[in-house]
PDB file of N, CA and C in Angstrom:
ATOM      1  N   GLN A   1       0.828  -1.188   0.000  1.00 86.00           N
ATOM      2  CA  GLN A   1       0.000   0.000   0.000  1.00 86.00           C
ATOM      3  C   GLN A   1       0.867   1.245   0.000  1.00 86.00           C
ATOM      4  N   VAL A   2       0.351   2.268  -0.627  1.00 93.00           N
ATOM      5  CA  VAL A   2       1.033   3.559  -0.673  1.00 93.00           C
ATOM      6  C   VAL A   2       0.208   4.577   0.098  1.00 93.00           C
ATOM      7  N   GLN A   3       0.877   5.360   0.905  1.00 95.00           N
ATOM      8  CA  GLN A   3       0.207   6.434   1.642  1.00 95.00           C
ATOM      9  C   GLN A   3       0.884   7.757   1.341  1.00 95.00           C
ATOM     10  N   LEU A   4       0.074   8.796   1.241  1.00 96.00           N
ATOM     11  CA  LEU A   4       0.570  10.143   1.011  1.00 96.00           C
ATOM     12  C   LEU A   4       0.104  11.021   2.160  1.00 96.00           C
ATOM     13  N   VAL A   5       1.027  11.740   2.751  1.00 95.00           N
ATOM     14  CA  VAL A   5       0.697  12.637   3.860  1.00 95.00           C
ATOM     15  C   VAL A   5       1.088  14.050   3.474  1.00 95.00           C
ATOM     16  N   GLU A   6       0.099  14.935   3.456  1.00 95.00           N
ATOM     17  CA  GLU A   6       0.308  16.326   3.045  1.00 95.00           C
ATOM     18  C   GLU A   6       0.352  17.239   4.258  1.00 95.00           C
ATOM     19  N   SER A   7       1.018  18.355   4.074  1.00 94.00           N
ATOM     20  CA  SER A   7       1.028  19.383   5.108  1.00 94.00           C
ATOM     21  C   SER A   7       1.312  20.732   4.467  1.00 94.00           C
ATOM     22  N   GLY A   8       1.004  21.802   5.208  1.00 95.00           N
ATOM     23  CA  GLY A   8       1.398  23.129   4.765  1.00 95.00           C
ATOM     24  C   GLY A   8       0.284  24.042   4.308  1.00 95.00           C
ATOM     25  N   GLY A   9      -0.943  23.563   4.244  1.00 94.00           N
ATOM     26  CA  GLY A   9      -2.035  24.442   3.840  1.00 94.00           C
ATOM     27  C   GLY A   9      -2.350  25.456   4.921  1.00 94.00           C
ATOM     28  N   GLY A  10      -3.270  26.361   4.600  1.00 97.00           N
ATOM     29  CA  GLY A  10      -3.664  27.350   5.585  1.00 97.00           C
ATOM     30  C   GLY A  10      -4.306  28.550   4.956  1.00 97.00           C
ATOM     31  N   LEU A  11      -4.423  29.605   5.766  1.00 98.00           N
ATOM     32  CA  LEU A  11      -5.030  30.865   5.336  1.00 98.00           C
ATOM     33  C   LEU A  11      -3.934  31.900   5.150  1.00 98.00           C
ATOM     34  N   VAL A  12      -3.988  32.586   4.017  1.00 98.00           N
ATOM     35  CA  VAL A  12      -2.981  33.601   3.727  1.00 98.00           C
ATOM     36  C   VAL A  12      -3.634  34.742   2.970  1.00 98.00           C
ATOM     37  N   GLN A  13      -3.093  35.927   3.114  1.00 98.00           N
ATOM     38  CA  GLN A  13      -3.612  37.070   2.367  1.00 98.00           C
ATOM     39  C   GLN A  13      -3.098  37.050   0.934  1.00 98.00           C
ATOM     40  N   ALA A  14      -3.832  37.672   0.063  1.00 98.00           N
ATOM     41  CA  ALA A  14      -3.412  37.787  -1.333  1.00 98.00           C
ATOM     42  C   ALA A  14      -2.019  38.404  -1.398  1.00 98.00           C
ATOM     43  N   GLY A  15      -1.191  37.821  -2.260  1.00 98.00           N
ATOM     44  CA  GLY A  15       0.189  38.262  -2.380  1.00 98.00           C
ATOM     45  C   GLY A  15       1.151  37.496  -1.502  1.00 98.00           C
ATOM     46  N   GLY A  16       0.609  36.701  -0.593  1.00 98.00           N
ATOM     47  CA  GLY A  16       1.442  35.935   0.320  1.00 98.00           C
ATOM     48  C   GLY A  16       1.930  34.636  -0.284  1.00 98.00           C
ATOM     49  N   SER A  17       2.586  33.844   0.555  1.00 98.00           N
ATOM     50  CA  SER A  17       3.193  32.595   0.117  1.00 98.00           C
ATOM     51  C   SER A  17       2.843  31.462   1.075  1.00 98.00           C
ATOM     52  N   LEU A  18       2.819  30.277   0.523  1.00 98.00           N
ATOM     53  CA  LEU A  18       2.669  29.049   1.303  1.00 98.00           C
ATOM     54  C   LEU A  18       3.531  27.971   0.655  1.00 98.00           C
ATOM     55  N   ARG A  19       3.926  26.998   1.467  1.00 98.00           N
ATOM     56  CA  ARG A  19       4.672  25.859   0.938  1.00 98.00           C
ATOM     57  C   ARG A  19       3.979  24.587   1.374  1.00 98.00           C
ATOM     58  N   LEU A  20       3.608  23.780   0.397  1.00 98.00           N
ATOM     59  CA  LEU A  20       2.996  22.491   0.664  1.00 98.00           C
ATOM     60  C   LEU A  20       4.048  21.385   0.570  1.00 98.00           C
ATOM     61  N   SER A  21       3.867  20.373   1.405  1.00 98.00           N
ATOM     62  CA  SER A  21       4.744  19.205   1.372  1.00 98.00           C
ATOM     63  C   SER A  21       3.895  17.941   1.310  1.00 98.00           C
ATOM     64  N   CYS A  22       4.431  16.926   0.681  1.00 97.00           N
ATOM     65  CA  CYS A  22       3.748  15.638   0.603  1.00 97.00           C
ATOM     66  C   CYS A  22       4.796  14.531   0.620  1.00 97.00           C
ATOM     67  N   THR A  23       4.676  13.622   1.580  1.00 96.00           N
ATOM     68  CA  THR A  23       5.612  12.513   1.697  1.00 96.00           C
ATOM     69  C   THR A  23       4.883  11.209   1.433  1.00 96.00           C
ATOM     70  N   ALA A  24       5.454  10.410   0.558  1.00 95.00           N
ATOM     71  CA  ALA A  24       4.886   9.118   0.204  1.00 95.00           C
ATOM     72  C   ALA A  24       5.621   8.009   0.933  1.00 95.00           C
ATOM     73  N   SER A  25       4.873   6.983   1.312  1.00 94.00           N
ATOM     74  CA  SER A  25       5.467   5.805   1.940  1.00 94.00           C
ATOM     75  C   SER A  25       4.809   4.573   1.372  1.00 94.00           C
ATOM     76  N   GLY A  26       5.524   3.448   1.481  1.00 92.00           N
ATOM     77  CA  GLY A  26       4.990   2.201   0.958  1.00 92.00           C
ATOM     78  C   GLY A  26       5.796   1.724  -0.230  1.00 92.00           C
ATOM     79  N   ARG A  27       5.141   0.926  -1.089  1.00 88.00           N
ATOM     80  CA  ARG A  27       5.821   0.352  -2.241  1.00 88.00           C
ATOM     81  C   ARG A  27       5.826   1.363  -3.382  1.00 88.00           C
ATOM     82  N   ILE A  28       6.955   2.003  -3.581  1.00 85.00           N
ATOM     83  CA  ILE A  28       7.079   3.047  -4.576  1.00 85.00           C
ATOM     84  C   ILE A  28       8.214   2.706  -5.526  1.00 85.00           C
ATOM     85  N   PHE A  29       7.900   2.652  -6.823  1.00 85.00           N
ATOM     86  CA  PHE A  29       8.934   2.409  -7.800  1.00 85.00           C
ATOM     87  C   PHE A  29       9.800   3.657  -7.957  1.00 85.00           C
ATOM     88  N   ARG A  30      11.067   3.411  -8.305  1.00 84.00           N
ATOM     89  CA  ARG A  30      12.010   4.520  -8.404  1.00 84.00           C
ATOM     90  C   ARG A  30      11.574   5.528  -9.463  1.00 84.00           C
ATOM     91  N   ILE A  31      11.042   5.008 -10.555  1.00 83.00           N
ATOM     92  CA  ILE A  31      10.577   5.893 -11.630  1.00 83.00           C
ATOM     93  C   ILE A  31       9.101   6.197 -11.384  1.00 83.00           C
ATOM     94  N   ASN A  32       8.803   7.456 -11.137  1.00 91.00           N
ATOM     95  CA  ASN A  32       7.429   7.817 -10.825  1.00 91.00           C
ATOM     96  C   ASN A  32       7.205   9.297 -11.095  1.00 91.00           C
ATOM     97  N   THR A  33       5.981   9.704 -10.945  1.00 96.00           N
ATOM     98  CA  THR A  33       5.604  11.109 -11.090  1.00 96.00           C
ATOM     99  C   THR A  33       4.850  11.539  -9.847  1.00 96.00           C
ATOM    100  N   MET A  34       5.240  12.658  -9.295  1.00 96.00           N
ATOM    101  CA  MET A  34       4.528  13.238  -8.153  1.00 96.00           C
ATOM    102  C   MET A  34       4.049  14.626  -8.537  1.00 96.00           C
ATOM    103  N   GLY A  35       2.898  14.976  -8.020  1.00 97.00           N
ATOM    104  CA  GLY A  35       2.367  16.274  -8.398  1.00 97.00           C
ATOM    105  C   GLY A  35       1.279  16.757  -7.476  1.00 97.00           C
ATOM    106  N   TRP A  36       0.759  17.919  -7.826  1.00 98.00           N
ATOM    107  CA  TRP A  36      -0.296  18.567  -7.060  1.00 98.00           C
ATOM    108  C   TRP A  36      -1.469  18.913  -7.981  1.00 98.00           C
ATOM    109  N   TYR A  37      -2.651  18.636  -7.473  1.00 98.00           N
ATOM    110  CA  TYR A  37      -3.885  19.014  -8.131  1.00 98.00           C
ATOM    111  C   TYR A  37      -4.691  19.836  -7.132  1.00 98.00           C
ATOM    112  N   ARG A  38      -5.677  20.548  -7.624  1.00 98.00           N
ATOM    113  CA  ARG A  38      -6.531  21.306  -6.710  1.00 98.00           C
ATOM    114  C   ARG A  38      -7.978  21.258  -7.186  1.00 98.00           C
ATOM    115  N   GLN A  39      -8.859  21.443  -6.221  1.00 98.00           N
ATOM    116  CA  GLN A  39     -10.285  21.453  -6.535  1.00 98.00           C
ATOM    117  C   GLN A  39     -10.952  22.554  -5.725  1.00 98.00           C
ATOM    118  N   ALA A  40     -11.506  23.518  -6.432  1.00 97.00           N
ATOM    119  CA  ALA A  40     -12.251  24.594  -5.803  1.00 97.00           C
ATOM    120  C   ALA A  40     -13.722  24.198  -5.728  1.00 97.00           C
ATOM    121  N   PRO A  41     -14.489  24.800  -4.831  1.00 93.00           N
ATOM    122  CA  PRO A  41     -15.915  24.458  -4.717  1.00 93.00           C
ATOM    123  C   PRO A  41     -16.648  24.624  -6.037  1.00 93.00           C
ATOM    124  N   GLY A  42     -17.379  23.589  -6.421  1.00 95.00           N
ATOM    125  CA  GLY A  42     -18.158  23.646  -7.643  1.00 95.00           C
ATOM    126  C   GLY A  42     -17.366  23.465  -8.917  1.00 95.00           C
ATOM    127  N   LYS A  43     -16.088  23.173  -8.801  1.00 97.00           N
ATOM    128  CA  LYS A  43     -15.238  23.010  -9.991  1.00 97.00           C
ATOM    129  C   LYS A  43     -14.602  21.634 -10.005  1.00 97.00           C
ATOM    130  N   GLN A  44     -14.125  21.248 -11.176  1.00 97.00           N
ATOM    131  CA  GLN A  44     -13.442  19.963 -11.309  1.00 97.00           C
ATOM    132  C   GLN A  44     -12.014  20.058 -10.780  1.00 97.00           C
ATOM    133  N   ARG A  45     -11.510  18.916 -10.397  1.00 97.00           N
ATOM    134  CA  ARG A  45     -10.117  18.866  -9.969  1.00 97.00           C
ATOM    135  C   ARG A  45      -9.225  19.155 -11.175  1.00 97.00           C
ATOM    136  N   GLU A  46      -8.190  19.964 -10.951  1.00 98.00           N
ATOM    137  CA  GLU A  46      -7.317  20.343 -12.048  1.00 98.00           C
ATOM    138  C   GLU A  46      -5.854  20.197 -11.647  1.00 98.00           C
ATOM    139  N   LEU A  47      -5.032  19.980 -12.648  1.00 98.00           N
ATOM    140  CA  LEU A  47      -3.596  19.896 -12.422  1.00 98.00           C
ATOM    141  C   LEU A  47      -3.041  21.262 -12.035  1.00 98.00           C
ATOM    142  N   VAL A  48      -2.172  21.266 -11.037  1.00 98.00           N
ATOM    143  CA  VAL A  48      -1.425  22.468 -10.688  1.00 98.00           C
ATOM    144  C   VAL A  48       0.008  22.344 -11.212  1.00 98.00           C
ATOM    145  N   ALA A  49       0.682  21.272 -10.793  1.00 98.00           N
ATOM    146  CA  ALA A  49       2.059  21.048 -11.228  1.00 98.00           C
ATOM    147  C   ALA A  49       2.426  19.606 -10.962  1.00 98.00           C
ATOM    148  N   LEU A  50       3.315  19.060 -11.794  1.00 97.00           N
ATOM    149  CA  LEU A  50       3.829  17.728 -11.543  1.00 97.00           C
ATOM    150  C   LEU A  50       5.296  17.658 -11.926  1.00 97.00           C
ATOM    151  N   MET A  51       5.949  16.670 -11.375  1.00 97.00           N
ATOM    152  CA  MET A  51       7.390  16.504 -11.609  1.00 97.00           C
ATOM    153  C   MET A  51       7.724  15.024 -11.644  1.00 97.00           C
ATOM    154  N   THR A  52       8.430  14.599 -12.671  1.00 95.00           N
ATOM    155  CA  THR A  52       8.843  13.208 -12.758  1.00 95.00           C
ATOM    156  C   THR A  52      10.071  12.977 -11.880  1.00 95.00           C
ATOM    157  N   SER A  53      10.380  11.726 -11.645  1.00 92.00           N
ATOM    158  CA  SER A  53      11.578  11.399 -10.882  1.00 92.00           C
ATOM    159  C   SER A  53      12.831  11.812 -11.615  1.00 92.00           C
ATOM    160  N   GLY A  54      12.710  12.001 -12.934  1.00 93.00           N
ATOM    161  CA  GLY A  54      13.844  12.468 -13.731  1.00 93.00           C
ATOM    162  C   GLY A  54      14.001  13.972 -13.749  1.00 93.00           C
ATOM    163  N   GLY A  55      13.019  14.688 -13.188  1.00 94.00           N
ATOM    164  CA  GLY A  55      13.143  16.137 -13.081  1.00 94.00           C
ATOM    165  C   GLY A  55      12.312  16.940 -14.058  1.00 94.00           C
ATOM    166  N   SER A  56      11.587  16.301 -14.948  1.00 97.00           N
ATOM    167  CA  SER A  56      10.725  17.039 -15.875  1.00 97.00           C
ATOM    168  C   SER A  56       9.518  17.589 -15.132  1.00 97.00           C
ATOM    169  N   THR A  57       9.104  18.793 -15.520  1.00 98.00           N
ATOM    170  CA  THR A  57       7.989  19.438 -14.842  1.00 98.00           C
ATOM    171  C   THR A  57       6.907  19.864 -15.830  1.00 98.00           C
ATOM    172  N   ASN A  58       5.722  20.044 -15.283  1.00 98.00           N
ATOM    173  CA  ASN A  58       4.605  20.547 -16.053  1.00 98.00           C
ATOM    174  C   ASN A  58       3.763  21.405 -15.111  1.00 98.00           C
ATOM    175  N   TYR A  59       3.400  22.601 -15.560  1.00 98.00           N
ATOM    176  CA  TYR A  59       2.623  23.520 -14.734  1.00 98.00           C
ATOM    177  C   TYR A  59       1.353  23.942 -15.458  1.00 98.00           C
ATOM    178  N   ALA A  60       0.320  24.190 -14.678  1.00 98.00           N
ATOM    179  CA  ALA A  60      -0.857  24.838 -15.234  1.00 98.00           C
ATOM    180  C   ALA A  60      -0.487  26.269 -15.617  1.00 98.00           C
ATOM    181  N   ASP A  61      -1.065  26.750 -16.695  1.00 98.00           N
ATOM    182  CA  ASP A  61      -0.759  28.114 -17.144  1.00 98.00           C
ATOM    183  C   ASP A  61      -1.053  29.147 -16.048  1.00 98.00           C
ATOM    184  N   SER A  62      -2.072  28.885 -15.262  1.00 98.00           N
ATOM    185  CA  SER A  62      -2.502  29.861 -14.258  1.00 98.00           C
ATOM    186  C   SER A  62      -1.502  30.042 -13.118  1.00 98.00           C
ATOM    187  N   VAL A  63      -0.566  29.116 -12.981  1.00 98.00           N
ATOM    188  CA  VAL A  63       0.390  29.215 -11.866  1.00 98.00           C
ATOM    189  C   VAL A  63       1.825  29.414 -12.322  1.00 98.00           C
ATOM    190  N   LYS A  64       2.039  29.388 -13.618  1.00 98.00           N
ATOM    191  CA  LYS A  64       3.406  29.558 -14.130  1.00 98.00           C
ATOM    192  C   LYS A  64       3.983  30.902 -13.675  1.00 98.00           C
ATOM    193  N   GLY A  65       5.221  30.858 -13.203  1.00 97.00           N
ATOM    194  CA  GLY A  65       5.875  32.056 -12.714  1.00 97.00           C
ATOM    195  C   GLY A  65       5.574  32.386 -11.268  1.00 97.00           C
ATOM    196  N   ARG A  66       4.594  31.709 -10.687  1.00 98.00           N
ATOM    197  CA  ARG A  66       4.249  31.970  -9.277  1.00 98.00           C
ATOM    198  C   ARG A  66       4.499  30.757  -8.387  1.00 98.00           C
ATOM    199  N   PHE A  67       4.270  29.572  -8.910  1.00 98.00           N
ATOM    200  CA  PHE A  67       4.439  28.339  -8.148  1.00 98.00           C
ATOM    201  C   PHE A  67       5.661  27.589  -8.653  1.00 98.00           C
ATOM    202  N   MET A  68       6.299  26.863  -7.756  1.00 98.00           N
ATOM    203  CA  MET A  68       7.427  26.035  -8.148  1.00 98.00           C
ATOM    204  C   MET A  68       7.345  24.681  -7.438  1.00 98.00           C
ATOM    205  N   ILE A  69       7.435  23.630  -8.231  1.00 98.00           N
ATOM    206  CA  ILE A  69       7.413  22.281  -7.674  1.00 98.00           C
ATOM    207  C   ILE A  69       8.839  21.768  -7.568  1.00 98.00           C
ATOM    208  N   SER A  70       9.103  21.029  -6.518  1.00 97.00           N
ATOM    209  CA  SER A  70      10.413  20.407  -6.346  1.00 97.00           C
ATOM    210  C   SER A  70      10.205  19.088  -5.600  1.00 97.00           C
ATOM    211  N   ARG A  71      11.219  18.271  -5.587  1.00 96.00           N
ATOM    212  CA  ARG A  71      11.091  16.991  -4.901  1.00 96.00           C
ATOM    213  C   ARG A  71      12.426  16.504  -4.392  1.00 96.00           C
ATOM    214  N   ASP A  72      12.356  15.669  -3.373  1.00 94.00           N
ATOM    215  CA  ASP A  72      13.510  14.985  -2.816  1.00 94.00           C
ATOM    216  C   ASP A  72      13.255  13.501  -3.012  1.00 94.00           C
ATOM    217  N   ASN A  73      13.879  12.921  -4.015  1.00 91.00           N
ATOM    218  CA  ASN A  73      13.611  11.527  -4.340  1.00 91.00           C
ATOM    219  C   ASN A  73      14.013  10.584  -3.206  1.00 91.00           C
ATOM    220  N   ALA A  74      15.063  10.919  -2.513  1.00 92.00           N
ATOM    221  CA  ALA A  74      15.517  10.061  -1.415  1.00 92.00           C
ATOM    222  C   ALA A  74      14.476   9.988  -0.301  1.00 92.00           C
ATOM    223  N   LYS A  75      13.694  11.054  -0.152  1.00 93.00           N
ATOM    224  CA  LYS A  75      12.671  11.104   0.901  1.00 93.00           C
ATOM    225  C   LYS A  75      11.272  10.853   0.358  1.00 93.00           C
ATOM    226  N   ASN A  76      11.159  10.605  -0.950  1.00 92.00           N
ATOM    227  CA  ASN A  76       9.839  10.435  -1.576  1.00 92.00           C
ATOM    228  C   ASN A  76       8.905  11.593  -1.208  1.00 92.00           C
ATOM    229  N   THR A  77       9.449  12.782  -1.267  1.00 96.00           N
ATOM    230  CA  THR A  77       8.705  13.978  -0.870  1.00 96.00           C
ATOM    231  C   THR A  77       8.677  14.976  -2.019  1.00 96.00           C
ATOM    232  N   VAL A  78       7.500  15.556  -2.204  1.00 97.00           N
ATOM    233  CA  VAL A  78       7.324  16.599  -3.206  1.00 97.00           C
ATOM    234  C   VAL A  78       6.855  17.865  -2.502  1.00 97.00           C
ATOM    235  N   TYR A  79       7.317  18.997  -3.002  1.00 98.00           N
ATOM    236  CA  TYR A  79       6.984  20.292  -2.420  1.00 98.00           C
ATOM    237  C   TYR A  79       6.316  21.174  -3.474  1.00 98.00           C
ATOM    238  N   LEU A  80       5.514  22.089  -3.002  1.00 98.00           N
ATOM    239  CA  LEU A  80       4.944  23.099  -3.885  1.00 98.00           C
ATOM    240  C   LEU A  80       5.097  24.453  -3.194  1.00 98.00           C
ATOM    241  N   GLN A  81       5.994  25.267  -3.725  1.00 98.00           N
ATOM    242  CA  GLN A  81       6.169  26.613  -3.219  1.00 98.00           C
ATOM    243  C   GLN A  81       5.225  27.530  -3.988  1.00 98.00           C
ATOM    244  N   MET A  82       4.326  28.164  -3.259  1.00 98.00           N
ATOM    245  CA  MET A  82       3.312  29.005  -3.887  1.00 98.00           C
ATOM    246  C   MET A  82       3.541  30.458  -3.472  1.00 98.00           C
ATOM    247  N   ASN A  83       3.861  31.280  -4.433  1.00 98.00           N
ATOM    248  CA  ASN A  83       4.112  32.704  -4.202  1.00 98.00           C
ATOM    249  C   ASN A  83       3.068  33.547  -4.921  1.00 98.00           C
ATOM    250  N   SER A  84       2.982  34.795  -4.521  1.00 98.00           N
ATOM    251  CA  SER A  84       2.038  35.734  -5.145  1.00 98.00           C
ATOM    252  C   SER A  84       0.643  35.129  -5.232  1.00 98.00           C
ATOM    253  N   LEU A  85       0.193  34.580  -4.135  1.00 98.00           N
ATOM    254  CA  LEU A  85      -1.092  33.884  -4.129  1.00 98.00           C
ATOM    255  C   LEU A  85      -2.243  34.841  -4.403  1.00 98.00           C
ATOM    256  N   LYS A  86      -3.244  34.314  -5.088  1.00 98.00           N
ATOM    257  CA  LYS A  86      -4.435  35.075  -5.454  1.00 98.00           C
ATOM    258  C   LYS A  86      -5.665  34.408  -4.852  1.00 98.00           C
ATOM    259  N   PRO A  87      -6.746  35.159  -4.657  1.00 97.00           N
ATOM    260  CA  PRO A  87      -7.969  34.528  -4.141  1.00 97.00           C
ATOM    261  C   PRO A  87      -8.437  33.349  -4.994  1.00 97.00           C
ATOM    262  N   GLU A  88      -8.204  33.403  -6.287  1.00 97.00           N
ATOM    263  CA  GLU A  88      -8.620  32.296  -7.158  1.00 97.00           C
ATOM    264  C   GLU A  88      -7.778  31.039  -6.981  1.00 97.00           C
ATOM    265  N   ASP A  89      -6.720  31.119  -6.199  1.00 98.00           N
ATOM    266  CA  ASP A  89      -5.945  29.918  -5.858  1.00 98.00           C
ATOM    267  C   ASP A  89      -6.583  29.140  -4.711  1.00 98.00           C
ATOM    268  N   THR A  90      -7.611  29.703  -4.108  1.00 98.00           N
ATOM    269  CA  THR A  90      -8.294  29.027  -3.011  1.00 98.00           C
ATOM    270  C   THR A  90      -8.883  27.702  -3.478  1.00 98.00           C
ATOM    271  N   ALA A  91      -8.520  26.631  -2.795  1.00 98.00           N
ATOM    272  CA  ALA A  91      -8.972  25.288  -3.178  1.00 98.00           C
ATOM    273  C   ALA A  91      -8.438  24.282  -2.163  1.00 98.00           C
ATOM    274  N   VAL A  92      -8.906  23.063  -2.304  1.00 98.00           N
ATOM    275  CA  VAL A  92      -8.266  21.942  -1.611  1.00 98.00           C
ATOM    276  C   VAL A  92      -7.193  21.407  -2.551  1.00 98.00           C
ATOM    277  N   TYR A  93      -5.988  21.302  -2.041  1.00 98.00           N
ATOM    278  CA  TYR A  93      -4.853  20.847  -2.837  1.00 98.00           C
ATOM    279  C   TYR A  93      -4.564  19.383  -2.494  1.00 98.00           C
ATOM    280  N   TYR A  94      -4.454  18.567  -3.533  1.00 98.00           N
ATOM    281  CA  TYR A  94      -4.237  17.143  -3.369  1.00 98.00           C
ATOM    282  C   TYR A  94      -2.880  16.743  -3.959  1.00 98.00           C
ATOM    283  N   CYS A  95      -2.171  15.951  -3.212  1.00 98.00           N
ATOM    284  CA  CYS A  95      -0.935  15.351  -3.691  1.00 98.00           C
ATOM    285  C   CYS A  95      -1.265  14.095  -4.479  1.00 98.00           C
ATOM    286  N   ASN A  96      -0.519  13.849  -5.541  1.00 97.00           N
ATOM    287  CA  ASN A  96      -0.739  12.672  -6.383  1.00 97.00           C
ATOM    288  C   ASN A  96       0.579  11.980  -6.664  1.00 97.00           C
ATOM    289  N   LEU A  97       0.536  10.659  -6.659  1.00 96.00           N
ATOM    290  CA  LEU A  97       1.707   9.841  -7.000  1.00 96.00           C
ATOM    291  C   LEU A  97       1.293   8.787  -8.007  1.00 96.00           C
ATOM    292  N   ARG A  98       2.062   8.700  -9.105  1.00 93.00           N
ATOM    293  CA  ARG A  98       1.870   7.631 -10.071  1.00 93.00           C
ATOM    294  C   ARG A  98       3.156   6.822 -10.091  1.00 93.00           C
ATOM    295  N   THR A  99       3.038   5.497  -9.756  1.00 85.00           N
ATOM    296  CA  THR A  99       4.273   4.787  -9.427  1.00 85.00           C
ATOM    297  C   THR A  99       4.541   3.448 -10.064  1.00 85.00           C
ATOM    298  N   PRO A 100       3.840   2.741 -10.914  1.00 80.00           N
ATOM    299  CA  PRO A 100       2.511   3.062 -11.422  1.00 80.00           C
ATOM    300  C   PRO A 100       1.423   2.840 -10.392  1.00 80.00           C
ATOM    301  N   GLY A 101       0.228   2.886 -10.809  1.00 89.00           N
ATOM    302  CA  GLY A 101      -0.888   2.999  -9.873  1.00 89.00           C
ATOM    303  C   GLY A 101      -1.057   4.470  -9.576  1.00 89.00           C
ATOM    304  N   ASP A 102      -2.237   4.868  -9.192  1.00 93.00           N
ATOM    305  CA  ASP A 102      -2.582   6.280  -9.017  1.00 93.00           C
ATOM    306  C   ASP A 102      -3.024   6.468  -7.573  1.00 93.00           C
ATOM    307  N   PHE A 103      -2.261   7.248  -6.810  1.00 96.00           N
ATOM    308  CA  PHE A 103      -2.538   7.405  -5.386  1.00 96.00           C
ATOM    309  C   PHE A 103      -2.716   8.879  -5.049  1.00 96.00           C
ATOM    310  N   TRP A 104      -3.604   9.128  -4.065  1.00 97.00           N
ATOM    311  CA  TRP A 104      -3.944  10.496  -3.693  1.00 97.00           C
ATOM    312  C   TRP A 104      -3.800  10.711  -2.198  1.00 97.00           C
ATOM    313  N   GLY A 105      -3.412  11.932  -1.839  1.00 96.00           N
ATOM    314  CA  GLY A 105      -3.428  12.332  -0.451  1.00 96.00           C
ATOM    315  C   GLY A 105      -4.830  12.734  -0.032  1.00 96.00           C
ATOM    316  N   GLN A 106      -4.965  13.099   1.228  1.00 96.00           N
ATOM    317  CA  GLN A 106      -6.280  13.420   1.771  1.00 96.00           C
ATOM    318  C   GLN A 106      -6.703  14.846   1.435  1.00 96.00           C
ATOM    319  N   GLY A 107      -5.784  15.660   0.995  1.00 97.00           N
ATOM    320  CA  GLY A 107      -6.083  17.043   0.631  1.00 97.00           C
ATOM    321  C   GLY A 107      -5.773  18.000   1.762  1.00 97.00           C
ATOM    322  N   THR A 108      -5.349  19.191   1.397  1.00 97.00           N
ATOM    323  CA  THR A 108      -5.079  20.239   2.372  1.00 97.00           C
ATOM    324  C   THR A 108      -5.675  21.545   1.846  1.00 97.00           C
ATOM    325  N   GLN A 109      -6.368  22.248   2.723  1.00 98.00           N
ATOM    326  CA  GLN A 109      -7.074  23.453   2.320  1.00 98.00           C
ATOM    327  C   GLN A 109      -6.120  24.638   2.218  1.00 98.00           C
ATOM    328  N   VAL A 110      -6.217  25.339   1.113  1.00 98.00           N
ATOM    329  CA  VAL A 110      -5.503  26.607   0.938  1.00 98.00           C
ATOM    330  C   VAL A 110      -6.547  27.683   0.703  1.00 98.00           C
ATOM    331  N   THR A 111      -6.546  28.700   1.546  1.00 98.00           N
ATOM    332  CA  THR A 111      -7.494  29.799   1.428  1.00 98.00           C
ATOM    333  C   THR A 111      -6.729  31.105   1.314  1.00 98.00           C
ATOM    334  N   VAL A 112      -7.016  31.839   0.253  1.00 98.00           N
ATOM    335  CA  VAL A 112      -6.347  33.117   0.021  1.00 98.00           C
ATOM    336  C   VAL A 112      -7.386  34.220   0.140  1.00 98.00           C
ATOM    337  N   SER A 113      -7.209  35.099   1.092  1.00 97.00           N
ATOM    338  CA  SER A 113      -8.168  36.182   1.308  1.00 97.00           C
ATOM    339  C   SER A 113      -7.744  37.420   0.529  1.00 97.00           C
ATOM    340  N   SER A 114      -8.756  38.162   0.098  1.00 94.00           N
ATOM    341  CA  SER A 114      -8.468  39.367  -0.697  1.00 94.00           C
ATOM    342  C   SER A 114      -8.266  40.590   0.181  1.00 94.00           C
TER     343      SER A 114
END
C-alpha cells in the first residue's frame, strides 16, 4: 500500500506565500511522477504542477511564474512553493503519486483572502 501525507495548507492574504509538502510511503517504484492538483468548490479537480523522478515538470498556465514544484527523491517527498497567491488559488490541494498505480493524499485546504 502507498500512503501520502500532506502538510502546509492554511489561510494567507493575497500576495502571500505558502509551501505544501507531501511525503509518500509504501511500495514506490524509483521511476514515478509526483504532483499537485486542486479542486475549488463547484469546480473539477485540475492539475497544478507535476514533476517526474527524472526532473521534468509541467505547470498549469494559471500558476506559471508563481508556483514552483520540487522533490527529494531520497525522501519520496514533493513540495509546492506558492508565491504571489491570489484569491482564485483558493482550493483543496491534493498530492498525487503515479508509481505506477494512481494514489492520492487526503487534501489540504488553501485559502487566500483578498
